Amino acid sequence: LILTARRADRLQALAKELHAAHGTECRIETADLSRAEACSRLCEVLAEEHIDIFINNAGFGVCGSILETEEAARKEMIQVNVAAMARLFRAVVRKMNAQGGGTILNVASSAGLLPGGPYMAGYYASKAYVVSMTRGVAEELREMHSRSTSAPSAPARWTPSSTTTPGWCLLRGITPELCVEEALLGMMHRKTIIVPSAFMRLCTSAQRLVPIPLLMPIVARQQKKKLG
């Protein structure tokens, strides 16, 4: 298991925990994905690996009005949530296609299923990018596979999960354990869209029935409450 994040001490603690609990052998690769060069280096490291499952999970949100939030923070968020996510996604899709298959889980958010998010507009837009790109690539791979039985296929997956951004999204969060359980189940059943929990599925489906001019003020009020 290859563990990647910015902080080596936290990765080392997680590796020890996994080894003690399950006997899992872990390798640590530190990378700050807000830096393009770190993302490129990680892609080079992964190029030498056989990857069966890839969890594309890095992301964070910037809260507040576009008039008040710092430009540097917004740029860093776009680099992590969009640019790094897409770079790793492309690299691993191509690698899995060459090796004959695999599974990618792009972790999005309930925010990616909404038409917009006042007071956190950039974050909502970045997660909508994750949703849209994954859906499109999944269809490309399905069509490629259907044209030739000899063409390898790496089915793309994504799962919206508010547990990755606690307190930022309109919907209440779910536990990490439930998110993982439902994500694994969805991956086993080759689902492209995995929405964890019946409550989340109900909420994300119900919002499509509300006209956008009515929905946006509701989202704005909820985000203002979270901003304090």
CSV table of C-alpha atoms in Angstrom, one decimal:
chain,number,residue,atom,x,y,z
A,1,LEU,CA,0.0,0.0,0.0
A,2,ILE,CA,1.5,3.4,-1.1
A,3,LEU,CA,0.5,6.2,1.2
A,4,THR,CA,0.8,9.8,0.0
A,5,ALA,CA,0.2,13.1,1.7
A,6,ARG,CA,2.2,16.2,2.8
A,7,ARG,CA,3.2,15.2,6.3
A,8,ALA,CA,5.6,12.3,6.8
A,9,ASP,CA,4.9,12.0,10.5
A,10,ARG,CA,1.2,11.4,9.9
A,11,LEU,CA,1.9,8.9,7.2
A,12,GLN,CA,4.4,7.0,9.4
A,13,ALA,CA,1.8,6.9,12.2
A,14,LEU,CA,-0.8,5.6,9.8
A,15,ALA,CA,1.6,3.0,8.3
A,16,LYS,CA,2.3,1.7,11.9
A,17,GLU,CA,-1.4,1.5,12.7
A,18,LEU,CA,-2.2,-0.4,9.5
A,19,HIS,CA,0.6,-2.8,10.0
A,20,ALA,CA,-0.3,-3.5,13.6
A,21,ALA,CA,-4.0,-3.9,12.9
A,22,HIS,CA,-3.9,-5.8,9.6
A,23,GLY,CA,-0.2,-6.7,8.9
A,24,THR,CA,-0.4,-4.3,5.9
A,25,GLU,CA,3.0,-3.4,4.4
A,26,CYS,CA,3.1,0.3,3.5
A,27,ARG,CA,5.4,2.6,1.6
A,28,ILE,CA,5.4,6.3,2.2
A,29,GLU,CA,5.7,8.9,-0.6
A,30,THR,CA,5.4,12.5,0.6
A,31,ALA,CA,4.0,15.0,-1.9
A,32,ASP,CA,2.4,18.5,-1.5
A,33,LEU,CA,0.0,18.4,-4.5
A,34,SER,CA,-0.5,22.2,-4.3
A,35,ARG,CA,2.9,22.3,-6.1
A,36,ALA,CA,2.9,21.2,-9.7
A,37,GLU,CA,6.4,19.8,-9.5
A,38,ALA,CA,5.5,17.6,-6.6
A,39,CYS,CA,2.6,16.2,-8.6
A,40,SER,CA,4.9,15.5,-11.5
A,41,ARG,CA,7.3,13.7,-9.3
A,42,LEU,CA,4.6,11.6,-7.8
A,43,CYS,CA,3.5,10.6,-11.4
A,44,GLU,CA,7.1,9.6,-12.1
A,45,VAL,CA,7.2,7.4,-9.0
A,46,LEU,CA,3.9,5.7,-9.8
A,47,ALA,CA,5.0,5.1,-13.4
A,48,GLU,CA,7.2,2.2,-12.1
A,49,GLU,CA,4.3,0.6,-10.2
A,50,HIS,CA,1.6,-1.9,-11.0
A,51,ILE,CA,-1.5,-0.2,-9.7
A,52,ASP,CA,-4.7,-2.2,-9.0
A,53,ILE,CA,-6.7,0.4,-7.1
A,54,PHE,CA,-6.0,4.2,-7.1
A,55,ILE,CA,-7.8,6.5,-4.6
A,56,ASN,CA,-7.6,10.1,-5.9
A,57,ASN,CA,-8.6,11.8,-2.7
A,58,ALA,CA,-6.6,15.1,-2.3
A,59,GLY,CA,-8.7,18.2,-1.8
A,60,PHE,CA,-9.7,21.1,0.4
A,61,GLY,CA,-12.1,24.1,0.4
A,62,VAL,CA,-11.9,27.8,0.7
A,63,CYS,CA,-14.8,29.4,2.5
A,64,GLY,CA,-16.1,33.0,2.2
A,65,SER,CA,-17.3,35.6,-0.4
A,66,ILE,CA,-15.2,35.9,-3.5
A,67,LEU,CA,-14.6,39.5,-2.5
A,68,GLU,CA,-13.0,38.5,0.8
A,69,THR,CA,-11.1,35.2,0.2
A,70,GLU,CA,-7.4,35.4,-0.6
A,71,GLU,CA,-6.3,34.9,-4.2
A,72,ALA,CA,-3.4,32.7,-3.1
A,73,ALA,CA,-5.7,30.3,-1.3
A,74,ARG,CA,-8.1,30.0,-4.2
A,75,LYS,CA,-5.2,29.3,-6.6
A,76,GLU,CA,-3.9,26.6,-4.3
A,77,MET,CA,-7.3,25.0,-4.0
A,78,ILE,CA,-7.7,24.9,-7.8
A,79,GLN,CA,-4.2,23.4,-8.1
A,80,VAL,CA,-5.0,20.6,-5.6
A,81,ASN,CA,-8.7,19.9,-6.4
A,82,VAL,CA,-8.5,20.3,-10.2
A,83,ALA,CA,-5.0,20.4,-11.7
A,84,ALA,CA,-3.4,17.7,-9.5
A,85,MET,CA,-6.5,15.5,-9.5
A,86,ALA,CA,-6.7,15.6,-13.3
A,87,ARG,CA,-3.0,15.0,-13.8
A,88,LEU,CA,-3.0,12.0,-11.5
A,89,PHE,CA,-6.2,10.7,-13.1
A,90,ARG,CA,-4.8,10.9,-16.6
A,91,ALA,CA,-1.5,9.3,-15.7
A,92,VAL,CA,-3.1,6.4,-13.8
A,93,VAL,CA,-5.8,5.8,-16.5
A,94,ARG,CA,-3.1,5.5,-19.1
A,95,LYS,CA,-1.1,3.2,-16.9
A,96,MET,CA,-4.1,0.9,-16.2
A,97,ASN,CA,-5.0,0.8,-19.8
A,98,ALA,CA,-1.5,-0.4,-20.7
A,99,GLN,CA,-1.4,-2.9,-17.9
A,100,GLY,CA,-4.8,-4.4,-18.7
A,101,GLY,CA,-7.2,-2.9,-16.1
A,102,GLY,CA,-7.7,-1.5,-12.7
A,103,THR,CA,-10.0,0.7,-10.7
A,104,ILE,CA,-9.8,4.5,-9.9
A,105,LEU,CA,-11.9,6.1,-7.2
A,106,ASN,CA,-12.0,9.9,-7.7
A,107,VAL,CA,-13.4,11.3,-4.4
A,108,ALA,CA,-15.6,14.3,-5.0
A,109,SER,CA,-18.2,15.8,-2.7
A,110,SER,CA,-21.9,16.3,-2.4
A,111,ALA,CA,-21.0,19.9,-3.5
A,112,GLY,CA,-20.1,18.5,-6.9
A,113,LEU,CA,-23.7,17.4,-7.5
A,114,LEU,CA,-25.2,20.9,-6.8
A,115,PRO,CA,-25.4,23.6,-9.5
A,116,GLY,CA,-23.4,26.1,-7.4
A,117,GLY,CA,-22.4,27.0,-3.9
A,118,PRO,CA,-22.6,30.7,-2.8
A,119,TYR,CA,-19.8,31.6,-0.3
A,120,MET,CA,-17.8,28.5,-1.4
A,121,ALA,CA,-18.3,28.8,-5.1
A,122,GLY,CA,-14.8,27.8,-6.1
A,123,TYR,CA,-14.9,24.6,-4.1
A,124,TYR,CA,-18.3,23.6,-5.5
A,125,ALA,CA,-17.0,24.3,-9.0
A,126,SER,CA,-13.8,22.3,-8.4
A,127,LYS,CA,-15.8,19.2,-7.3
A,128,ALA,CA,-18.2,19.6,-10.2
A,129,TYR,CA,-15.1,19.3,-12.4
A,130,VAL,CA,-14.2,16.0,-10.7
A,131,VAL,CA,-17.8,14.7,-11.4
A,132,SER,CA,-17.9,15.8,-15.0
A,133,MET,CA,-14.4,14.6,-15.9
A,134,THR,CA,-14.9,11.2,-14.4
A,135,ARG,CA,-18.2,10.6,-16.1
A,136,GLY,CA,-16.8,11.5,-19.4
A,137,VAL,CA,-13.7,9.4,-19.1
A,138,ALA,CA,-15.7,6.4,-17.9
A,139,GLU,CA,-17.8,6.6,-21.0
A,140,GLU,CA,-14.7,6.9,-23.2
A,141,LEU,CA,-13.4,3.7,-21.7
A,142,ARG,CA,-16.7,1.9,-22.0
A,143,GLU,CA,-16.9,2.7,-25.7
A,144,MET,CA,-13.3,1.7,-26.3
A,145,HIS,CA,-13.9,-1.6,-24.6
A,146,SER,CA,-17.1,-2.3,-26.5
A,147,ARG,CA,-15.3,-1.7,-29.9
A,148,SER,CA,-12.7,-4.4,-29.3
A,149,THR,CA,-12.8,-7.3,-26.9
A,150,SER,CA,-9.0,-7.2,-26.8
A,151,ALA,CA,-8.8,-3.6,-25.7
A,152,PRO,CA,-8.1,-3.4,-21.9
A,153,SER,CA,-10.4,-1.3,-19.8
A,154,ALA,CA,-9.8,0.6,-16.6
A,155,PRO,CA,-13.2,1.6,-15.3
A,156,ALA,CA,-13.2,5.0,-13.8
A,157,ARG,CA,-15.0,5.6,-10.5
A,158,TRP,CA,-15.9,8.5,-8.3
A,159,THR,CA,-17.8,9.0,-5.1
A,160,PRO,CA,-19.2,12.2,-3.6
A,161,SER,CA,-18.5,12.2,0.1
A,162,SER,CA,-19.0,15.1,2.5
A,163,THR,CA,-16.8,13.2,5.0
A,164,THR,CA,-13.8,14.6,3.0
A,165,THR,CA,-14.9,18.2,3.7
A,166,PRO,CA,-16.7,18.1,7.1
A,167,GLY,CA,-18.8,21.2,7.9
A,168,TRP,CA,-18.4,22.8,4.5
A,169,CYS,CA,-21.1,21.2,2.4
A,170,LEU,CA,-24.9,21.7,2.5
A,171,LEU,CA,-25.5,18.1,3.6
A,172,ARG,CA,-24.5,16.6,6.9
A,173,GLY,CA,-21.5,14.4,6.9
A,174,ILE,CA,-21.3,10.6,7.1
A,175,THR,CA,-18.7,8.5,8.9
A,176,PRO,CA,-15.5,7.6,7.1
A,177,GLU,CA,-16.2,3.9,7.7
A,178,LEU,CA,-19.6,4.1,6.0
A,179,CYS,CA,-18.1,6.0,3.1
A,180,VAL,CA,-15.4,3.4,2.6
A,181,GLU,CA,-17.8,0.5,2.9
A,182,GLU,CA,-20.2,1.9,0.3
A,183,ALA,CA,-17.4,3.0,-2.0
A,184,LEU,CA,-15.9,-0.5,-2.0
A,185,LEU,CA,-19.3,-2.1,-2.6
A,186,GLY,CA,-19.9,0.3,-5.5
A,187,MET,CA,-16.5,-0.4,-7.0
A,188,MET,CA,-17.2,-4.2,-6.8
A,189,HIS,CA,-20.4,-3.7,-8.7
A,190,ARG,CA,-18.6,-1.5,-11.3
A,191,LYS,CA,-20.7,1.6,-10.6
A,192,THR,CA,-19.5,4.9,-12.1
A,193,ILE,CA,-21.4,7.0,-9.6
A,194,ILE,CA,-21.4,6.0,-5.9
A,195,VAL,CA,-23.4,8.2,-3.5
A,196,PRO,CA,-22.8,6.8,0.1
A,197,SER,CA,-25.9,6.4,2.4
A,198,ALA,CA,-29.6,6.4,1.6
A,199,PHE,CA,-29.9,9.9,3.1
A,200,MET,CA,-27.2,11.3,0.8
A,201,ARG,CA,-28.8,9.7,-2.2
A,202,LEU,CA,-32.2,11.1,-1.3
A,203,CYS,CA,-30.9,14.6,-0.8
A,204,THR,CA,-28.8,14.7,-4.0
A,205,SER,CA,-31.8,13.4,-6.0
A,206,ALA,CA,-34.3,15.8,-4.4
A,207,GLN,CA,-32.3,18.9,-5.2
A,208,ARG,CA,-32.7,18.2,-8.9
A,209,LEU,CA,-36.5,18.9,-8.4
A,210,VAL,CA,-35.9,22.4,-7.0
A,211,PRO,CA,-35.6,25.3,-9.5
A,212,ILE,CA,-32.1,26.8,-9.4
A,213,PRO,CA,-33.4,30.3,-8.5
A,214,LEU,CA,-35.0,28.8,-5.3
A,215,LEU,CA,-32.1,26.4,-4.6
A,216,MET,CA,-29.3,28.9,-4.6
A,217,PRO,CA,-30.6,31.1,-1.8
A,218,ILE,CA,-31.1,27.9,0.3
A,219,VAL,CA,-27.5,26.8,-0.2
A,220,ALA,CA,-26.3,30.4,0.5
A,221,ARG,CA,-28.1,30.5,3.8
A,222,GLN,CA,-26.6,27.1,4.9
A,223,GLN,CA,-23.1,28.3,3.9
A,224,LYS,CA,-23.5,31.5,5.9
A,225,LYS,CA,-24.4,29.5,9.0
A,226,LYS,CA,-21.3,27.5,8.6
A,227,LEU,CA,-19.2,30.6,8.2
A,228,GLY,CA,-20.5,31.8,11.6
